[in-house]
PDB file of C-alpha atoms and ligand atoms in Angstrom:
ATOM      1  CA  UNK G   1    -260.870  38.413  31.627  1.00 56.00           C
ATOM      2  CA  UNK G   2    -258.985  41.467  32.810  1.00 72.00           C
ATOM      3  CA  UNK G   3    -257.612  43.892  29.862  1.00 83.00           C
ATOM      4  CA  UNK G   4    -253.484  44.660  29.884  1.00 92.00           C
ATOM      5  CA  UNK G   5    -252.796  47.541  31.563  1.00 96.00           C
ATOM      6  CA  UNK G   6    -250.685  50.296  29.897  1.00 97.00           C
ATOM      7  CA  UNK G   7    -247.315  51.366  32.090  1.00 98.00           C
ATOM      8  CA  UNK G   8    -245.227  54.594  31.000  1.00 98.00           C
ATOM      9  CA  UNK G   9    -241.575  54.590  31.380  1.00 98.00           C
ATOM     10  CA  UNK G  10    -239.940  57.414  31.055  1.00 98.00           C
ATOM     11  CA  UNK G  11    -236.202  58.037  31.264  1.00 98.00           C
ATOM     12  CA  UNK G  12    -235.141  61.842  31.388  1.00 98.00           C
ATOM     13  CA  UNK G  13    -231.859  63.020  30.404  1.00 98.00           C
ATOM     14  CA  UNK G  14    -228.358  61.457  30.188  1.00 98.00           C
ATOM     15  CA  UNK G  15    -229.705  58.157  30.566  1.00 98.00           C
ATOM     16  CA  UNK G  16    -229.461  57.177  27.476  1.00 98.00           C
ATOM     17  CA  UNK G  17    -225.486  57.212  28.106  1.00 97.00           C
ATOM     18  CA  UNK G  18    -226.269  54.190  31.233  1.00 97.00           C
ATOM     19  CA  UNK G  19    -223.617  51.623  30.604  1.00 94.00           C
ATOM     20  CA  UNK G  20    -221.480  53.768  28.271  1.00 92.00           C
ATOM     21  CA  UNK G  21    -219.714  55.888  31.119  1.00 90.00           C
ATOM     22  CA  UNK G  22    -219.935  56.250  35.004  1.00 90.00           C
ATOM     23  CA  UNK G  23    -220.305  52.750  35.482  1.00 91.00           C
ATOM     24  CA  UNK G  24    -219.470  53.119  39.268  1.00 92.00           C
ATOM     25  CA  UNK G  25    -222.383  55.837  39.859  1.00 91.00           C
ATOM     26  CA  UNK G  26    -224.918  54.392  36.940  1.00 92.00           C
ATOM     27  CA  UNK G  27    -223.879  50.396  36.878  1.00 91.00           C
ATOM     28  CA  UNK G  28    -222.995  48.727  33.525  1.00 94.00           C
ATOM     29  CA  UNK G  29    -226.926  47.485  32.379  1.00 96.00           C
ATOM     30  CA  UNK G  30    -227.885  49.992  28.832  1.00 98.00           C
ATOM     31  CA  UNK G  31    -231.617  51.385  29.029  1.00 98.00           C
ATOM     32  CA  UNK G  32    -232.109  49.380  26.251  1.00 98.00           C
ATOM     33  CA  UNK G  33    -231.598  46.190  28.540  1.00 98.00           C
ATOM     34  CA  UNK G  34    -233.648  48.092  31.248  1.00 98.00           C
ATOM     35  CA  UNK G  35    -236.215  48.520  29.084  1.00 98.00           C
ATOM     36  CA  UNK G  36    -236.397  44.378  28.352  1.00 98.00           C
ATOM     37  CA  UNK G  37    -236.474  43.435  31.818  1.00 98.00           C
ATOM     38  CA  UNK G  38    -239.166  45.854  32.345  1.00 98.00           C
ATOM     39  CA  UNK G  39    -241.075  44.676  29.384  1.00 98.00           C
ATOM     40  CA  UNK G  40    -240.492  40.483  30.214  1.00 97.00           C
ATOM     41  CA  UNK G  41    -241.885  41.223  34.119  1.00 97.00           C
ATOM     42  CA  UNK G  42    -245.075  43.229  32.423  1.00 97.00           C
ATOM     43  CA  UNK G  43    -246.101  40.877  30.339  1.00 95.00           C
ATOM     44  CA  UNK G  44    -245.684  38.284  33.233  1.00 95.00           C
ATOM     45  CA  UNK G  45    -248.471  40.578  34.739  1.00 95.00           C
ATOM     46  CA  UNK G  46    -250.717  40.982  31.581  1.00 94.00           C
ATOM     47  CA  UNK G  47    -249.126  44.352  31.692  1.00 97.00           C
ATOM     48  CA  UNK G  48    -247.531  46.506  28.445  1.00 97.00           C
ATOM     49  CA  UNK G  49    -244.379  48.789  28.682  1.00 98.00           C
ATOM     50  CA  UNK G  50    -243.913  51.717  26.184  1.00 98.00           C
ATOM     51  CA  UNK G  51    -240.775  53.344  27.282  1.00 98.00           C
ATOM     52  CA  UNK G  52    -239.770  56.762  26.407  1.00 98.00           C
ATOM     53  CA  UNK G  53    -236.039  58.665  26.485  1.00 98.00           C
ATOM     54  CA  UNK G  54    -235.562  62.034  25.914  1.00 98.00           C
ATOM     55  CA  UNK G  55    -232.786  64.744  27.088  1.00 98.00           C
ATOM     56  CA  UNK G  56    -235.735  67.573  26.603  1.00 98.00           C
ATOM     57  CA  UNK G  57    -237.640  68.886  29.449  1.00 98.00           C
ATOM     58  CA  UNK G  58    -240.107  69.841  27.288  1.00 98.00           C
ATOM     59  CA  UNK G  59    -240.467  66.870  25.440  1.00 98.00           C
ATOM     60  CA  UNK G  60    -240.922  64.598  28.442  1.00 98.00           C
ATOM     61  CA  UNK G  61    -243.850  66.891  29.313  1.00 98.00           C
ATOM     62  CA  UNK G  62    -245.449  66.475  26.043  1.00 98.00           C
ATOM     63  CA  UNK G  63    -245.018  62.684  26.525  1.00 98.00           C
ATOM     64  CA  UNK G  64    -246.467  62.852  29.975  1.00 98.00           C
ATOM     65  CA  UNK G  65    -249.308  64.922  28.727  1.00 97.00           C
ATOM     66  CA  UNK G  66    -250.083  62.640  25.959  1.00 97.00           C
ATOM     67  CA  UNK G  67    -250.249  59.472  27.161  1.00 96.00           C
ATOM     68  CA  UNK G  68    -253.131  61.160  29.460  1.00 89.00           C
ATOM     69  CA  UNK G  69    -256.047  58.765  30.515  1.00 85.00           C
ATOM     70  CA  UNK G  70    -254.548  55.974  27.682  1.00 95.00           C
ATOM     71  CA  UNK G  71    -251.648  54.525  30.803  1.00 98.00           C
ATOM     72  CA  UNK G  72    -252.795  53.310  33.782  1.00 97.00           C
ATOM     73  CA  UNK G  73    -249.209  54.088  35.878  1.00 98.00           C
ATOM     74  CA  UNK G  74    -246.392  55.679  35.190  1.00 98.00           C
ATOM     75  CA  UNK G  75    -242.824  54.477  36.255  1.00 98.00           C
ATOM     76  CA  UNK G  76    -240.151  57.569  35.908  1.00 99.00           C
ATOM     77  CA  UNK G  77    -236.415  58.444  36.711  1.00 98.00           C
ATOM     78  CA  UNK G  78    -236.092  62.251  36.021  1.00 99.00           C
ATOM     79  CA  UNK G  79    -232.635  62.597  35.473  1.00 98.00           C
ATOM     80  CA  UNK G  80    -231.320  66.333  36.781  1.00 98.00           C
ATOM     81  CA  UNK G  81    -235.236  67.358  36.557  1.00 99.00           C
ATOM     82  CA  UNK G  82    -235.812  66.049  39.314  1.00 98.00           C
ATOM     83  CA  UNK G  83    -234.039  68.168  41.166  1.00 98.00           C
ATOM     84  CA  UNK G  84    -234.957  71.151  38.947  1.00 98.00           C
ATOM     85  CA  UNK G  85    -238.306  70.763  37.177  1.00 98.00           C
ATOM     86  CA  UNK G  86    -241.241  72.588  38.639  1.00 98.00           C
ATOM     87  CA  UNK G  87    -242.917  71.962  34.746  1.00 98.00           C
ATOM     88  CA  UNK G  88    -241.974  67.970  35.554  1.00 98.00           C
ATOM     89  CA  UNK G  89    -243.562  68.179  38.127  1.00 98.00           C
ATOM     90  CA  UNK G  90    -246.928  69.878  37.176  1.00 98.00           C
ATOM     91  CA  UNK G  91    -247.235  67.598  34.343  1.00 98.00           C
ATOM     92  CA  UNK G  92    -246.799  64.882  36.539  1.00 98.00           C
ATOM     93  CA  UNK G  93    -249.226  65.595  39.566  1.00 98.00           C
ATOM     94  CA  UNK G  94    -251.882  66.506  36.190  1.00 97.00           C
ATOM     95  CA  UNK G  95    -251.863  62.928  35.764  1.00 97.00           C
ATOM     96  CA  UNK G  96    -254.387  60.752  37.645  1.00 95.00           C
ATOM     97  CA  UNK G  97    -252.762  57.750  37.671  1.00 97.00           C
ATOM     98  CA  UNK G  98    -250.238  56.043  40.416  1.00 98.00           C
ATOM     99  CA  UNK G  99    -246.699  57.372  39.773  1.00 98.00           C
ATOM    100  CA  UNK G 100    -243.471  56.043  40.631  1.00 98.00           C
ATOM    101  CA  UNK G 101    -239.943  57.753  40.979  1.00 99.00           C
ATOM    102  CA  UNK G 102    -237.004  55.495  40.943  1.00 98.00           C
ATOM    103  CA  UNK G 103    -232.830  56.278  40.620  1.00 98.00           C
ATOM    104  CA  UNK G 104    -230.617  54.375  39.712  1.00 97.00           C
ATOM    105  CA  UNK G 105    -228.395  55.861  42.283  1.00 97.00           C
ATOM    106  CA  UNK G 106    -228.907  56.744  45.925  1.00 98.00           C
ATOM    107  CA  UNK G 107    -229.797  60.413  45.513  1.00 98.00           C
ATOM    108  CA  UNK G 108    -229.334  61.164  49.598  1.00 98.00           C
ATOM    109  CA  UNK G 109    -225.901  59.797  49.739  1.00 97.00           C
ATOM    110  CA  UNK G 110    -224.716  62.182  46.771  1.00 97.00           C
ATOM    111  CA  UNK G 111    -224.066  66.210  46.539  1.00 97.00           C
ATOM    112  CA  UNK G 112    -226.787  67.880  48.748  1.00 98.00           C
ATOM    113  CA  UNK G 113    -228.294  69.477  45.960  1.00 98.00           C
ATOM    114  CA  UNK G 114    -229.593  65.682  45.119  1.00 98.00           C
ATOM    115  CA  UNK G 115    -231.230  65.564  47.715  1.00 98.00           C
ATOM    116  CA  UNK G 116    -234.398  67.574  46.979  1.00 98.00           C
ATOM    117  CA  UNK G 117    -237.194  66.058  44.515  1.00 98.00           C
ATOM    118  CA  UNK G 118    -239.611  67.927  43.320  1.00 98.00           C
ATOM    119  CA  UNK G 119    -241.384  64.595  42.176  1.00 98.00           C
ATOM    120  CA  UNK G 120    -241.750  62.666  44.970  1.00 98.00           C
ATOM    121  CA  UNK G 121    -244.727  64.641  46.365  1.00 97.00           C
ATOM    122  CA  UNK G 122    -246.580  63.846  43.691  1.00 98.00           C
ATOM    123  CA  UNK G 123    -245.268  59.975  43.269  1.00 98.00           C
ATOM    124  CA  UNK G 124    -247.127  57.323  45.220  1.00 98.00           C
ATOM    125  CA  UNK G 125    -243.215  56.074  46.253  1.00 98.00           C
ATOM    126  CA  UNK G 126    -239.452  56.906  45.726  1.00 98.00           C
ATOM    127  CA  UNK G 127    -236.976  53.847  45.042  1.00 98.00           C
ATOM    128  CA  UNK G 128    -233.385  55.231  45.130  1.00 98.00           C
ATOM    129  CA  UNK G 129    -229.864  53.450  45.296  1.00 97.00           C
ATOM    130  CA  UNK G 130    -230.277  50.058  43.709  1.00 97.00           C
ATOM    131  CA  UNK G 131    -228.789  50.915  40.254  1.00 96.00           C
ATOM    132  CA  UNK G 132    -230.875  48.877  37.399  1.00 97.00           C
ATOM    133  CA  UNK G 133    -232.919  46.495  40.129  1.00 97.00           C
ATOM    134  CA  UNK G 134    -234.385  50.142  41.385  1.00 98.00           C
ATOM    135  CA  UNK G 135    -236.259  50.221  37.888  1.00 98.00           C
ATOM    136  CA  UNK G 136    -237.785  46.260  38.359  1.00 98.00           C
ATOM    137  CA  UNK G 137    -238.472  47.194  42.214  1.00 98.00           C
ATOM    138  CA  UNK G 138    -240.264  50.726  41.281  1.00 98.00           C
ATOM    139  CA  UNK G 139    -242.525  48.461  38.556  1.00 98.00           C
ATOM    140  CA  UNK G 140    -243.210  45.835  41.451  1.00 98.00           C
ATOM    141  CA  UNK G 141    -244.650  48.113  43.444  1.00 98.00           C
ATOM    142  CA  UNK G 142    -246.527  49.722  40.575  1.00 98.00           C
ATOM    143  CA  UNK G 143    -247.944  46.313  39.351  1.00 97.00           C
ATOM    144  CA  UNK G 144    -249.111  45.788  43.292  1.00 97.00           C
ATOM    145  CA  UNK G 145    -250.751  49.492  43.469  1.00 97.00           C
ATOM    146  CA  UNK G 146    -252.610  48.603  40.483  1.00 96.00           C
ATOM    147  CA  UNK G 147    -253.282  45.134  41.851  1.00 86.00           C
ATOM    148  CA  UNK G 148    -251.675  42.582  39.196  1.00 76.00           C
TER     149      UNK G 148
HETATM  150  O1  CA2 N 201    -229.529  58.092  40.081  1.00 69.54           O
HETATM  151  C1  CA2 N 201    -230.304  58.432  39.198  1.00 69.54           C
HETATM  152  O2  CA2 N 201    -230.996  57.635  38.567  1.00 69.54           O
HETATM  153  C2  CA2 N 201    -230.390  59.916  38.798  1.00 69.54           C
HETATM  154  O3  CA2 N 201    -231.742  60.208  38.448  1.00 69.54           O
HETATM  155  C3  CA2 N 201    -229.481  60.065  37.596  1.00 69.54           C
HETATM  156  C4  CA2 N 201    -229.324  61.519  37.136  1.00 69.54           C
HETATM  157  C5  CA2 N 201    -228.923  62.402  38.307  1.00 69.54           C
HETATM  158  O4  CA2 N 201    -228.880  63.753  37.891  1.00 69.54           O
HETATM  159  C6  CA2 N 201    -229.894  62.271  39.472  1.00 69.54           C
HETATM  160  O5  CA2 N 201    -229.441  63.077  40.527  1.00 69.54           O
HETATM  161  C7  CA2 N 201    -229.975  60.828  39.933  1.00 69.54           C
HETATM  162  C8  CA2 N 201    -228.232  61.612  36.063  1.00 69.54           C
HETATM  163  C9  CA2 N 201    -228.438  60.711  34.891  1.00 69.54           C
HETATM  164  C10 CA2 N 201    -227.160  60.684  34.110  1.00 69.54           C
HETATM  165  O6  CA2 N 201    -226.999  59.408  33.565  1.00 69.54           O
HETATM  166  C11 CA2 N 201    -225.776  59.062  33.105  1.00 69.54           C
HETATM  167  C12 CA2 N 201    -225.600  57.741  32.828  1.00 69.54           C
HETATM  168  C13 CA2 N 201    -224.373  57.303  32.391  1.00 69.54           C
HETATM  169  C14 CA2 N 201    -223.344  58.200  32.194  1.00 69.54           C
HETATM  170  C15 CA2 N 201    -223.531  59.523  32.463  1.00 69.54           C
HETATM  171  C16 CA2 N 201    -224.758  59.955  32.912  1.00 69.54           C
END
């Protein structure tokens, strides 16, 4: 029998605000119902969520750093750092497991300084512009890298 697999989500900053303001950039869906969808499709999979939210740069690194060789994929919307986070990003490619970046919003249709990531290099895959169904597409196609 094949053991559950362990998938990181990590929100970065401001997103714990999704559904309270911006609805026409962020949608209406909460994290907190995010985070339910993602854990009901997991467990469809044999797969386990653990979700994290933080507005700290550093903290999301410590996060990252802990969860180490204990996940076996990480699924991650960077906020801002994405645009900004050379630490995100080291953290990130120190992690030897498949990695993918999703947005709730279509970072190349916004302000051009959305349009750089410095995550996506290190990310398996990018899924941008689908508001809350980017989150349940990016763990799709994390459940198929890690064949489940
Ligand atoms: O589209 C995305 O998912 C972003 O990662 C969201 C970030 C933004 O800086 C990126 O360029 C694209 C901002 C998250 C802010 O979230 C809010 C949610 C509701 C209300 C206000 C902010």
């Amino acid at each position: 029998m094949s053991r559950t697999l362990r998938i990181l989500v990590v929100h970065g900053p401001n997103l714990n605000l999704l559904g309270t303001r911006e609805p026409e950039i962020y949608g209406t869906t909460t994290l907190e119902e995010i985070d339910a969808m993602l854990r009901e499709r997991a467990k469809a999979s044999r797969a386990e969520i653990e979700s994290f939210q933080s507005n700290h740069e550093g903290a999301l690194i410590d996060r990252i750093q802990q969860a180490g060789s204990r996940i076996e994929g990480l699924l991650i919307n960077p906020g801002a750092l994405t645009h900004t986070s050379v630490a995100l990003r080291d953290a990130l490619a120190a992690l030897a497991v498949p990695i993918v970046e999703v947005h709730l919003s279509n970072i190349h249709r916004r302000e051009a300084f959305r349009r750089h990531s410095y995550v996506s290099d290190v990310a398996l895959g990018v899924i941008t512009g689908f508001g809350a169904q980017s989150y349940s597409l990016g763990l799709e196609a994390l459940l198929d890298a890690l064949r489940v």
